[in-house]
């Protein structure tokens, strides 16, 4: 799939046949990548707090999506939510900071799921953080996660004083990852840090 | 002395380490990704170092056409559909790599993945296979079994064209026994997991001395070297140059006829000159023309094993059934049919064209009898529900085309709702009609096509059934 053209739904492989409308031709939209049936299986998350914004609930369809994207490494699925992510992040003034992966993990996985989501959504971002452990959050209990020592540090030569940040991650479960990232940035003198995740577990 | 030893070693292909039978038995004939074997990575690397494996890239490309366009091909599933090949920035290689989406459910294959094929010593093939089966053949079955054995002996492709309920599986027994005792590796492949699950215990029972494995989606690793493999056609992606005889059962089932790569997988999994046998009740025109052109062996059985004709479907109009069901009514004719089945205590199957319509109808049918349930492809309790019908714990099932083949239930009665729908092709309708009257105690039964207009596919199915009955019972058959 060299070009941007997606012929079949990326999730269920039915032909898309997107009708050509004036709206499609004249406004700036990403072309569709999944069919309406698949789209309807994802349920939007209603945000209650300001500090963390999430787009979708974690349900069966989302579980399946995450499995295919993160574990089967089907990178093209990063395109699925690009419209929504773009809509939400492109107009923000704050600096977008994705939650980083450990370099060894990155080699193993061959791609960074969060970075790819932002790339496909055409959202510019900067890596301010570095991960210092190779452990993953999955497979740990809630208690273990909450008590874990700091897992990030600021990258060398990055200046955060007086700046606004948005941390971006794929899924928010207990909130530990975001909390750790936030702490590093605020301790170094950031003005404000909010968070954005695709999924709320 | 030393020289002689060296010679002996060369003869046995000694490469520095003693091969573990477990690893050898697993990898013979298989094609597997380097980093996801069921063995420890250190061991595998050691074997690679000692050249027990051939390595090839997961995806390679060739040039084609006037413009010499690059065409990528996945070396596991042989997919060349460029829409299913994805380019990405690989963090491991730090350049652009490609991967194949077609077989991604088996673990991703990228251009930087190594695929391993076995290059070590071969396994020991026992030759003491014994067929333990006391059933009796009809004349037609006996003849077909002989023909098949003859074809396999001479290495010729073969087609077994036998009506639903002719006893196709039994025909395979002597040919499989013959091939196994010749020291050949045999594979029975089918597009459907259900069929694998049904065939496996049957073959296990009649070949008690043979090590046979069943392979499908989520099966655990089985021990020993399987000389006989019963598998879904999907799992053949993971084999290469492995089998001396390949038998494809239900060769007309979805998705085998539809997915070209599955057909390529069968060719890839067999050795180059190994014969293929296709077993089907509804061969497609493509198969028939190929059989004719390439002069395959053919066995044709138009009669069922119990000697009764195939039940011929009848048409019954059911105008605007979908609107009726949407409104919350079962159309009268369908309701009467179901009630008749309930009062006669006959098990029944009702086929629906879509899952959506079936779900709407389920609650309506449950008002007639609470025990009626529905089954579809993603239903986790599919097996249990069919078993319940067999045990007469439920009076009937509502289903999609998923149950069109492979199920045998005594005295079953069948209705197809919306037989004019696109999904009911003539071969699907023939298969559905073939569910009826398979038992020798109940050789007849009712098969109704409820329709909103008669389609060519319906006529084709009906005419084919009548034609087969004529072939089996002479021109006098009406």
XYZ file of C-alpha atoms in Angstrom:
679
model
C 0.000 0.000 0.000
C 2.415 2.572 -1.204
C 0.125 5.540 -1.673
C -2.362 6.894 0.814
C -5.170 5.062 -0.927
C -6.948 2.474 1.219
C -9.322 0.342 -0.825
C -10.724 -2.013 1.788
C -11.613 -1.503 5.423
C -8.420 -2.005 7.396
C -10.256 -3.938 10.074
C -12.762 -6.168 8.284
C -11.523 -6.014 4.670
C -14.875 -5.124 3.097
C -14.578 -2.735 0.147
C -14.944 0.883 1.269
C -16.525 2.521 -1.788
C -16.536 5.934 -0.223
C -18.981 8.080 -2.207
C -17.427 11.214 -3.698
C -19.255 14.234 -2.290
C -18.689 17.985 -2.537
C -17.820 18.062 1.127
C -15.127 15.462 0.561
C -13.675 17.322 -2.412
C -13.711 20.791 -0.915
C -12.821 20.270 2.726
C -9.586 18.985 4.094
C -10.299 15.476 5.333
C -8.262 12.345 5.629
C -9.664 9.640 3.346
C -11.602 6.929 5.137
C -9.754 3.828 6.270
C -12.446 1.782 7.998
C -16.071 1.047 7.162
C -19.034 2.546 9.000
C -19.868 -0.746 10.709
C -16.408 -0.966 12.244
C -16.469 2.731 13.120
C -19.671 2.283 15.103
C -18.129 -0.406 17.265
C -15.832 2.133 18.910
C -17.555 4.051 21.697
C -16.403 7.599 22.489
C -15.289 8.294 26.051
C -16.984 11.095 27.935
C -14.310 13.125 29.669
C -15.041 14.192 33.222
C -11.749 15.743 34.263
C -9.768 18.395 32.468
C -6.276 17.067 33.134
C -6.610 13.939 30.985
C -8.589 13.761 27.754
C -9.372 10.409 26.152
C -11.126 9.696 22.882
C -12.494 6.171 23.211
C -13.628 3.619 25.739
C -11.833 0.330 26.076
C -14.280 -2.266 24.739
C -14.106 -5.523 22.752
C -13.549 -3.758 19.444
C -10.822 -1.605 20.953
C -9.175 -4.616 22.558
C -9.065 -6.289 19.185
C -7.688 -3.155 17.570
C -4.940 -2.751 20.155
C -4.019 -6.398 19.844
C -3.598 -6.099 16.100
C -1.815 -2.778 16.255
C 0.543 -3.241 19.184
C 1.076 -6.983 19.371
C 0.715 -8.182 15.794
C 2.527 -4.996 14.740
C 0.101 -4.073 11.983
C 1.488 -0.557 11.649
C -0.960 0.614 9.017
C -3.686 0.590 11.662
C -2.155 3.835 12.954
C -4.217 5.480 10.213
C -7.547 4.414 11.675
C -7.929 7.248 14.191
C -5.890 9.930 12.432
C -8.875 12.165 11.739
C -9.954 12.289 15.380
C -6.429 12.708 16.723
C -5.697 15.422 14.213
C -8.907 17.200 15.078
C -8.037 17.170 18.747
C -4.328 17.982 18.746
C -3.513 20.074 15.687
C -4.971 23.313 17.069
C -3.264 23.097 20.453
C -0.588 25.614 21.359
C 1.157 23.380 23.873
C 4.078 21.168 22.914
C 3.087 17.592 22.133
C 5.243 15.066 23.976
C 4.652 11.386 23.284
C 5.373 8.845 26.006
C 8.683 7.318 24.868
C 9.739 3.704 24.540
C 13.011 2.268 25.736
C 15.422 2.054 22.745
C 15.800 -1.719 23.192
C 12.029 -2.192 23.216
C 11.776 -0.022 20.139
C 14.225 -2.234 18.248
C 12.268 -5.268 19.284
C 8.915 -3.867 18.218
C 10.311 -2.073 15.141
C 8.006 0.893 15.676
C 6.641 3.152 18.383
C 2.819 2.934 18.478
C 2.340 6.418 19.935
C 4.720 8.131 17.507
C 3.073 6.421 14.549
C -0.394 7.556 15.659
C 0.829 11.160 15.736
C 2.737 10.846 12.464
C -0.326 9.557 10.639
C -2.469 12.294 12.168
C 0.018 14.858 10.911
C 0.645 16.245 14.382
C 4.176 17.592 15.036
C 5.734 16.361 18.262
C 9.002 16.490 20.187
C 10.530 13.844 22.416
C 11.339 15.507 25.761
C 11.394 12.330 27.800
C 13.482 9.194 27.872
C 12.489 5.881 29.325
C 15.020 4.386 31.705
C 13.540 0.949 32.387
C 12.737 -1.807 29.921
C 9.806 -3.021 31.998
C 6.304 -2.694 30.599
C 3.214 -1.673 32.524
C 1.211 -4.617 31.270
C 1.457 -7.665 33.527
C 1.890 -5.623 36.696
C -0.742 -5.281 39.357
C -2.215 -1.926 40.240
C -0.253 -1.780 43.490
C 3.021 -2.574 41.722
C 2.407 0.130 39.191
C 1.594 2.786 41.714
C 4.656 2.039 43.826
C 7.131 1.765 40.946
C 10.088 4.168 41.015
C 10.379 6.876 38.371
C 10.505 5.371 34.866
C 11.315 8.510 32.845
C 13.916 11.238 32.837
C 14.335 14.411 30.872
C 16.329 14.102 27.687
C 19.726 15.785 27.679
C 19.718 19.441 26.723
C 15.928 19.900 26.733
C 14.625 23.096 28.251
C 11.149 22.909 29.730
C 10.996 26.000 31.933
C 7.796 28.007 31.498
C 6.393 25.877 28.666
C 3.023 24.126 28.250
C 2.951 20.425 27.446
C 0.517 17.734 26.360
C 1.621 14.189 27.099
C 0.289 11.648 24.604
C -0.137 7.922 25.176
C -2.207 5.200 23.558
C -4.075 3.941 26.624
C -4.776 5.257 30.127
C -5.404 2.515 32.653
C -4.232 3.350 36.178
C -2.643 6.613 35.145
C 0.826 5.737 36.451
C 2.639 6.331 33.185
C 1.095 9.752 32.735
C 1.727 10.620 36.386
C 5.419 9.753 36.104
C 5.817 11.771 32.928
C 3.982 14.731 34.391
C 6.139 14.699 37.519
C 9.399 14.818 35.538
C 8.251 17.777 33.465
C 6.791 19.742 36.380
C 9.855 19.120 38.574
C 12.034 20.581 35.853
C 9.956 23.719 35.793
C 7.245 23.240 33.166
C 4.366 25.709 33.358
C 1.536 23.226 32.816
C 1.172 19.599 31.768
C -2.048 17.994 30.525
C -2.492 14.574 28.951
C -4.205 13.042 25.956
C -4.800 9.337 25.353
C -6.575 7.499 22.588
C -8.213 5.008 24.916
C -9.452 5.099 28.481
C -9.250 1.644 30.111
C 40.580 -45.141 10.505
C 40.090 -41.465 10.844
C 39.275 -41.142 7.166
C 36.743 -43.867 7.349
C 35.048 -42.188 10.253
C 34.840 -38.968 8.303
C 33.219 -40.769 5.434
C 30.662 -42.307 7.724
C 29.936 -38.910 9.161
C 29.483 -37.388 5.761
C 27.079 -40.073 4.816
C 24.893 -39.338 7.814
C 25.132 -35.638 7.216
C 26.840 -35.015 10.541
C 27.217 -31.286 11.106
C 28.831 -30.954 14.497
C 25.926 -31.483 16.859
C 23.512 -34.276 17.488
C 20.053 -33.280 16.337
C 17.265 -33.391 18.859
C 14.415 -35.449 17.414
C 11.910 -32.955 18.810
C 13.361 -30.114 16.785
C 13.849 -32.239 13.689
C 10.297 -33.583 13.766
C 8.847 -30.136 14.170
C 10.731 -28.436 11.370
C 10.660 -31.036 8.610
C 8.459 -29.580 5.888
C 7.723 -26.408 7.809
C 8.584 -22.815 7.027
C 8.851 -20.771 10.204
C 9.940 -17.327 11.369
C 13.354 -17.298 13.022
C 12.354 -15.563 16.228
C 9.058 -17.262 17.033
C 9.773 -20.976 17.216
C 8.450 -23.087 20.078
C 12.072 -23.832 21.059
C 14.645 -21.740 22.902
C 16.292 -19.073 20.777
C 19.836 -20.161 21.729
C 19.217 -23.649 20.425
C 17.796 -22.381 17.187
C 20.769 -20.040 16.677
C 23.141 -22.948 17.297
C 21.339 -25.043 14.706
C 21.473 -22.174 12.240
C 25.201 -21.820 12.853
C 25.657 -25.480 12.020
C 23.617 -25.055 8.853
C 20.672 -27.170 9.802
C 18.405 -24.516 8.355
C 18.060 -22.735 5.063
C 17.295 -19.077 5.532
C 15.329 -16.852 3.231
C 13.934 -13.355 3.629
C 10.293 -13.028 4.660
C 9.425 -10.861 1.691
C 11.254 -10.710 -1.611
C 10.452 -8.838 -4.796
C 10.644 -9.469 -8.490
C 10.165 -7.180 -11.473
C 7.292 -7.516 -13.824
C 5.783 -6.031 -16.926
C 6.825 -3.371 -19.388
C 7.781 -0.842 -16.716
C 9.625 -3.444 -14.664
C 7.484 -2.594 -11.682
C 8.587 -3.978 -8.316
C 6.214 -6.683 -7.126
C 6.635 -7.871 -3.555
C 5.863 -11.403 -2.579
C 5.445 -12.808 0.912
C 7.503 -15.977 1.104
C 5.233 -17.546 3.680
C 1.778 -17.109 2.146
C 2.927 -16.281 -1.413
C 0.652 -13.261 -1.422
C 1.395 -10.855 -4.256
C -1.552 -8.528 -3.786
C 0.290 -5.215 -3.447
C -2.574 -3.697 -1.458
C -1.740 -6.063 1.348
C 1.949 -5.172 1.382
C 2.683 -2.237 3.688
C 5.785 -0.037 3.739
C 6.939 1.326 7.080
C 9.941 2.895 8.769
C 11.571 0.014 10.545
C 13.246 1.036 13.810
C 15.319 -2.133 13.826
C 16.882 -1.727 10.382
C 16.550 2.075 10.342
C 15.256 2.053 6.799
C 11.998 1.400 4.976
C 10.894 -2.221 5.287
C 7.724 -3.933 4.078
C 5.414 -6.425 5.729
C 2.570 -8.652 4.582
C -0.900 -8.095 6.015
C -2.338 -11.212 4.445
C -0.904 -13.696 6.931
C -0.310 -11.265 9.783
C -2.495 -13.276 12.155
C 0.191 -15.940 12.187
C 2.785 -13.413 13.361
C 4.065 -10.625 11.176
C 6.463 -11.391 8.346
C 8.583 -8.431 7.216
C 11.337 -8.069 4.661
C 13.783 -8.137 7.581
C 12.342 -11.352 9.052
C 14.198 -14.580 8.369
C 12.195 -17.636 7.418
C 13.685 -21.009 8.279
C 13.297 -24.257 6.388
C 14.841 -27.511 7.559
C 18.117 -28.588 5.998
C 19.003 -31.405 8.380
C 18.507 -35.154 8.388
C 15.050 -36.490 7.662
C 12.891 -38.375 10.092
C 12.234 -42.057 10.298
C 9.044 -43.058 8.513
C 7.444 -46.132 10.045
C 5.882 -48.456 7.497
C 3.595 -50.438 9.742
C 0.371 -48.474 9.382
C -2.765 -50.449 9.841
C -6.248 -49.512 8.764
C -8.717 -50.655 11.383
C -12.144 -50.187 9.926
C -14.996 -52.618 9.793
C -17.469 -50.648 7.754
C -18.641 -51.886 4.399
C -18.414 -50.160 1.048
C -21.147 -49.800 -1.467
C -20.145 -50.813 -4.963
C -19.633 -47.208 -6.020
C -17.521 -46.405 -2.981
C -15.373 -49.458 -3.556
C -14.767 -48.503 -7.149
C -13.892 -44.914 -6.214
C -11.485 -46.077 -3.513
C -9.726 -48.289 -6.051
C -9.504 -45.495 -8.598
C -8.083 -43.103 -6.024
C -5.460 -45.608 -4.947
C -4.501 -46.150 -8.551
C -4.134 -42.395 -9.116
C -1.936 -41.992 -6.049
C 0.192 -44.930 -7.131
C 0.842 -43.342 -10.512
C 1.186 -39.823 -9.113
C -1.811 -38.419 -10.970
C -4.161 -35.714 -9.706
C -7.620 -36.966 -8.863
C -11.116 -35.596 -8.376
C -13.711 -37.312 -6.228
C -17.078 -35.903 -7.164
C -19.588 -37.440 -4.814
C -22.981 -36.208 -3.675
C -23.537 -35.086 -0.089
C -23.850 -38.181 2.071
C -22.094 -40.558 -0.317
C -19.503 -41.456 2.310
C -16.551 -39.524 0.953
C -14.302 -39.844 3.981
C -14.385 -43.635 3.927
C -13.257 -43.634 0.313
C -10.009 -42.000 1.407
C -9.062 -44.686 3.937
C -7.451 -47.350 1.699
C -5.603 -44.762 -0.394
C -4.226 -43.067 2.719
C -3.162 -46.426 4.159
C -1.454 -47.323 0.910
C 0.434 -44.032 0.725
C 1.534 -44.188 4.377
C 2.877 -47.692 3.948
C 4.852 -46.506 0.943
C 6.702 -44.183 3.330
C 4.895 -41.121 2.055
C 3.805 -38.118 4.019
C 0.117 -37.408 3.632
C -1.841 -34.216 4.232
C -5.609 -33.882 4.367
C -6.482 -30.202 4.099
C -9.846 -28.501 4.282
C -10.927 -24.854 4.383
C -13.065 -25.360 7.490
C -11.937 -25.853 11.072
C -15.199 -27.715 11.778
C -14.266 -30.321 9.212
C -10.792 -30.762 10.746
C -12.409 -31.300 14.120
C -14.735 -33.891 12.656
C -12.129 -35.735 10.572
C -9.431 -35.916 13.236
C -11.128 -38.370 15.629
C -12.347 -40.485 12.733
C -8.858 -40.882 11.294
C -7.385 -41.389 14.741
C -9.759 -44.273 15.255
C -9.076 -46.070 11.979
C -5.297 -45.487 12.006
C -4.414 -46.331 15.612
C -0.732 -46.976 14.848
C -0.140 -43.753 12.954
C 1.085 -40.524 14.476
C -1.280 -37.911 13.150
C -1.650 -34.262 14.010
C -4.588 -31.914 13.622
C -3.673 -28.313 12.837
C -5.923 -25.295 13.037
C -5.833 -21.745 14.396
C -5.101 -22.105 18.084
C -3.974 -25.694 18.405
C -1.183 -26.531 20.908
C 2.109 -28.042 19.688
C 1.789 -31.807 19.331
C 4.580 -34.315 19.879
C 6.359 -36.603 17.443
C 6.670 -36.620 13.696
C 3.268 -36.589 12.049
C 3.257 -38.658 8.909
C -0.406 -37.855 8.479
C -1.510 -34.258 8.971
C -5.113 -33.073 9.025
C -5.161 -29.323 8.711
C -7.007 -26.233 7.652
C -5.781 -24.848 4.341
C -4.677 -21.686 6.207
C -2.117 -23.644 8.208
C -0.517 -24.797 4.952
C 1.050 -21.322 4.737
C 3.456 -22.691 7.308
C 4.552 -25.666 5.204
C 6.804 -25.870 2.221
C 7.774 -28.802 0.068
C 6.474 -31.151 2.726
C 3.912 -33.652 1.484
C 3.960 -36.538 -0.985
C 0.176 -36.718 -1.172
C -2.278 -33.864 -0.594
C -6.015 -34.399 -0.296
C -8.242 -31.308 -0.219
C -11.595 -32.131 1.333
C -14.579 -29.822 0.704
C -12.527 -28.173 -2.039
C -15.467 -25.965 -2.990
C -15.917 -24.342 0.416
C -15.366 -20.701 1.212
C -12.717 -19.269 1.371
C -10.666 -21.822 -0.599
C -12.315 -21.135 -3.948
C -12.254 -17.407 -3.334
C -8.756 -16.873 -1.939
C -6.067 -17.538 -4.517
C -3.304 -17.670 -1.946
C -4.930 -20.680 -0.272
C -4.790 -22.549 -3.559
C -1.174 -21.506 -3.935
C -0.554 -22.663 -0.364
C -1.658 -26.176 -1.264
C 0.735 -26.249 -4.208
C 3.527 -24.796 -2.066
C 3.026 -27.291 0.752
C 3.315 -30.354 -1.467
C 6.444 -31.688 -3.072
C 6.795 -30.758 -6.684
C 5.515 -33.941 -8.288
C 3.090 -34.896 -5.525
C -0.486 -35.569 -6.654
C -3.427 -33.523 -5.387
C -6.801 -35.068 -4.734
C -9.860 -32.840 -4.591
C -12.935 -34.106 -2.788
C -16.178 -32.224 -3.295
C -19.902 -32.483 -3.801
C -20.127 -29.361 -5.928
C -17.075 -28.895 -8.168
C -16.819 -25.456 -9.733
C -16.674 -25.116 -13.540
C -13.016 -24.062 -13.179
C -12.145 -27.293 -11.393
C -14.060 -29.387 -13.929
C -12.345 -27.770 -16.907
C -8.947 -28.194 -15.292
C -9.682 -31.840 -14.623
C -10.548 -32.328 -18.265
C -7.597 -30.380 -19.615
C -4.971 -31.974 -17.420
C -6.485 -35.455 -17.625
C -7.032 -36.047 -13.929
C -8.421 -39.274 -12.547
C -12.117 -38.881 -11.758
C -14.454 -40.818 -9.493
C -18.102 -39.904 -9.720
C -20.651 -41.110 -7.187
C -24.176 -39.861 -7.808
C -25.797 -42.091 -5.178
C -25.802 -41.854 -1.428
C -24.391 -44.728 0.587
C -27.840 -45.826 1.718
C -29.064 -46.008 -1.870
C -31.876 -43.448 -1.629
C -32.086 -40.425 -3.930
C -31.183 -36.921 -2.803
C -34.121 -34.934 -1.458
C -35.159 -32.411 -4.082
C -35.792 -28.904 -2.720
C -39.208 -27.342 -3.175
C -39.900 -23.661 -3.672
C -42.245 -21.723 -1.473
C -42.827 -18.017 -1.975
C -42.373 -15.805 1.074
C -42.866 -12.294 -0.217
C -41.227 -9.430 1.701
C -40.154 -11.720 4.514
C -37.554 -9.217 5.748
C -40.136 -6.446 6.249
C -42.441 -8.858 8.060
C -39.676 -9.960 10.403
C -38.644 -6.370 10.982
C -42.212 -5.594 11.996
C -42.078 -8.423 14.506
C -44.065 -11.137 12.714
C -42.954 -14.476 11.423
C -44.366 -14.903 7.906
C -47.320 -17.308 8.032
C -45.901 -20.050 5.840
C -42.670 -20.120 7.777
C -44.530 -20.174 11.074
C -46.665 -23.099 9.960
C -43.631 -24.987 8.753
C -41.866 -24.492 12.086
C -44.956 -25.452 14.075
C -45.304 -28.647 12.044
C -41.694 -29.545 12.865
C -42.285 -28.840 16.545
C -45.410 -30.994 16.740
C -43.759 -33.845 14.794
C -40.717 -33.518 17.063
C -38.365 -33.330 14.081
C -35.094 -31.410 14.508
C -34.799 -28.512 12.065
C -32.365 -25.971 10.698
C -33.448 -22.614 9.312
C -30.837 -20.793 7.235
C -30.816 -16.991 7.108
C -28.942 -14.798 4.628
C -27.642 -12.282 7.213
C -26.765 -12.344 10.899
C -28.825 -9.196 11.429
C -32.034 -10.754 10.107
C -31.352 -13.921 12.057
C -30.974 -11.998 15.322
C -34.247 -10.199 14.714
C -35.996 -13.485 14.003
C -34.527 -15.338 16.991
C -36.702 -13.665 19.601
C -39.790 -14.240 17.421
C -39.050 -17.929 17.088
C -38.431 -18.176 20.795
C -42.086 -17.243 21.296
C -42.975 -20.489 19.484
C -40.531 -22.502 21.535
C -38.218 -21.058 24.141
C -35.406 -23.490 23.420
C -34.787 -22.384 19.828
C -31.374 -20.697 19.544
C -29.272 -19.176 16.782
C -25.718 -19.870 15.635
C -23.288 -17.818 13.595
C -19.594 -17.861 12.729
C -18.314 -15.829 15.675
C -20.469 -17.656 18.180
C -18.242 -19.162 20.860
C -20.814 -21.797 21.770
C -21.209 -22.977 18.191
C -19.970 -26.489 18.867
C -22.098 -26.885 21.994
C -25.247 -25.667 20.287
C -24.879 -28.116 17.404
C -24.229 -30.876 19.915
C -27.417 -29.906 21.745
C -29.383 -30.232 18.532
C -27.870 -33.660 17.975
C -28.838 -34.711 21.491
C -32.345 -33.312 20.891
C -31.983 -30.821 23.742
C -33.002 -28.022 21.392
C -35.747 -28.552 18.791
C -34.046 -26.503 16.090
C -31.395 -23.979 15.209
C -31.421 -20.734 13.293
C -28.159 -20.360 11.414
C -26.206 -18.585 8.722
C -24.353 -20.414 5.944
C -21.743 -21.463 8.497
C -23.560 -24.763 9.023
C -23.984 -25.436 5.302
C -21.571 -28.370 5.384
C -20.005 -30.907 7.663
C -22.975 -31.493 9.929
C -24.925 -34.711 10.021
C -28.018 -34.944 12.188
C -30.576 -37.708 12.106
C -33.939 -36.856 10.531
C -33.102 -33.165 10.134
C -35.531 -30.904 8.232
C -34.232 -27.793 6.538
C -35.656 -24.445 5.453
C -33.790 -21.651 3.695
C -35.250 -18.209 4.272
C -34.446 -15.730 1.524
C -33.016 -18.320 -0.832
C -32.804 -15.623 -3.488
C -30.051 -13.790 -1.571
C -26.642 -13.453 -3.167
C -24.932 -15.422 -0.448
C -26.875 -18.578 -1.362
C -24.982 -19.646 -4.447
C -25.965 -22.837 -6.205
C -23.180 -24.779 -4.497
C -24.213 -23.441 -1.095
C -27.822 -24.470 -1.779
C -26.746 -27.939 -2.906
C -24.717 -28.317 0.267
C -27.630 -27.139 2.408
C -30.001 -29.557 0.670
C -27.425 -32.255 1.291
C -27.947 -32.008 5.058
C -31.319 -33.727 4.681
C -31.894 -37.479 4.722
C -28.334 -38.608 5.387
C -29.295 -41.344 7.814
C -30.346 -44.727 6.444
C -33.268 -44.876 8.910
C -34.535 -41.502 7.721
C -33.458 -41.280 4.082
C -35.965 -38.569 3.178
C -36.880 -35.208 4.605
C -38.183 -31.779 3.784
C -36.007 -29.117 2.185
C -37.778 -25.843 1.403
C -36.430 -22.721 -0.250
C -38.519 -19.823 1.030
C -37.932 -17.040 -1.445
C -38.767 -13.535 -2.556
C -38.444 -14.418 -6.241
C -36.658 -17.367 -7.827
C -33.057 -16.857 -8.908
C -30.963 -18.673 -11.491
C -28.785 -19.990 -8.674
C -31.792 -21.674 -7.076
C -32.802 -23.280 -10.352
C -29.257 -24.370 -10.975
C -29.062 -26.054 -7.591
C -32.388 -27.820 -8.054
C -31.591 -28.956 -11.591
C -28.200 -30.237 -10.492
C -29.793 -32.330 -7.728
C -32.337 -33.736 -10.177
C -29.556 -34.427 -12.682
C -27.516 -36.288 -10.064
C -30.534 -38.372 -9.118
C -31.028 -39.227 -12.810
C -27.374 -40.242 -13.076
C -27.778 -42.485 -10.064
C -31.203 -43.931 -10.721
C -31.687 -43.820 -14.474
C -33.786 -41.638 -16.730
C -37.028 -42.829 -15.163
C -36.432 -40.635 -12.147
C -38.706 -37.667 -12.287
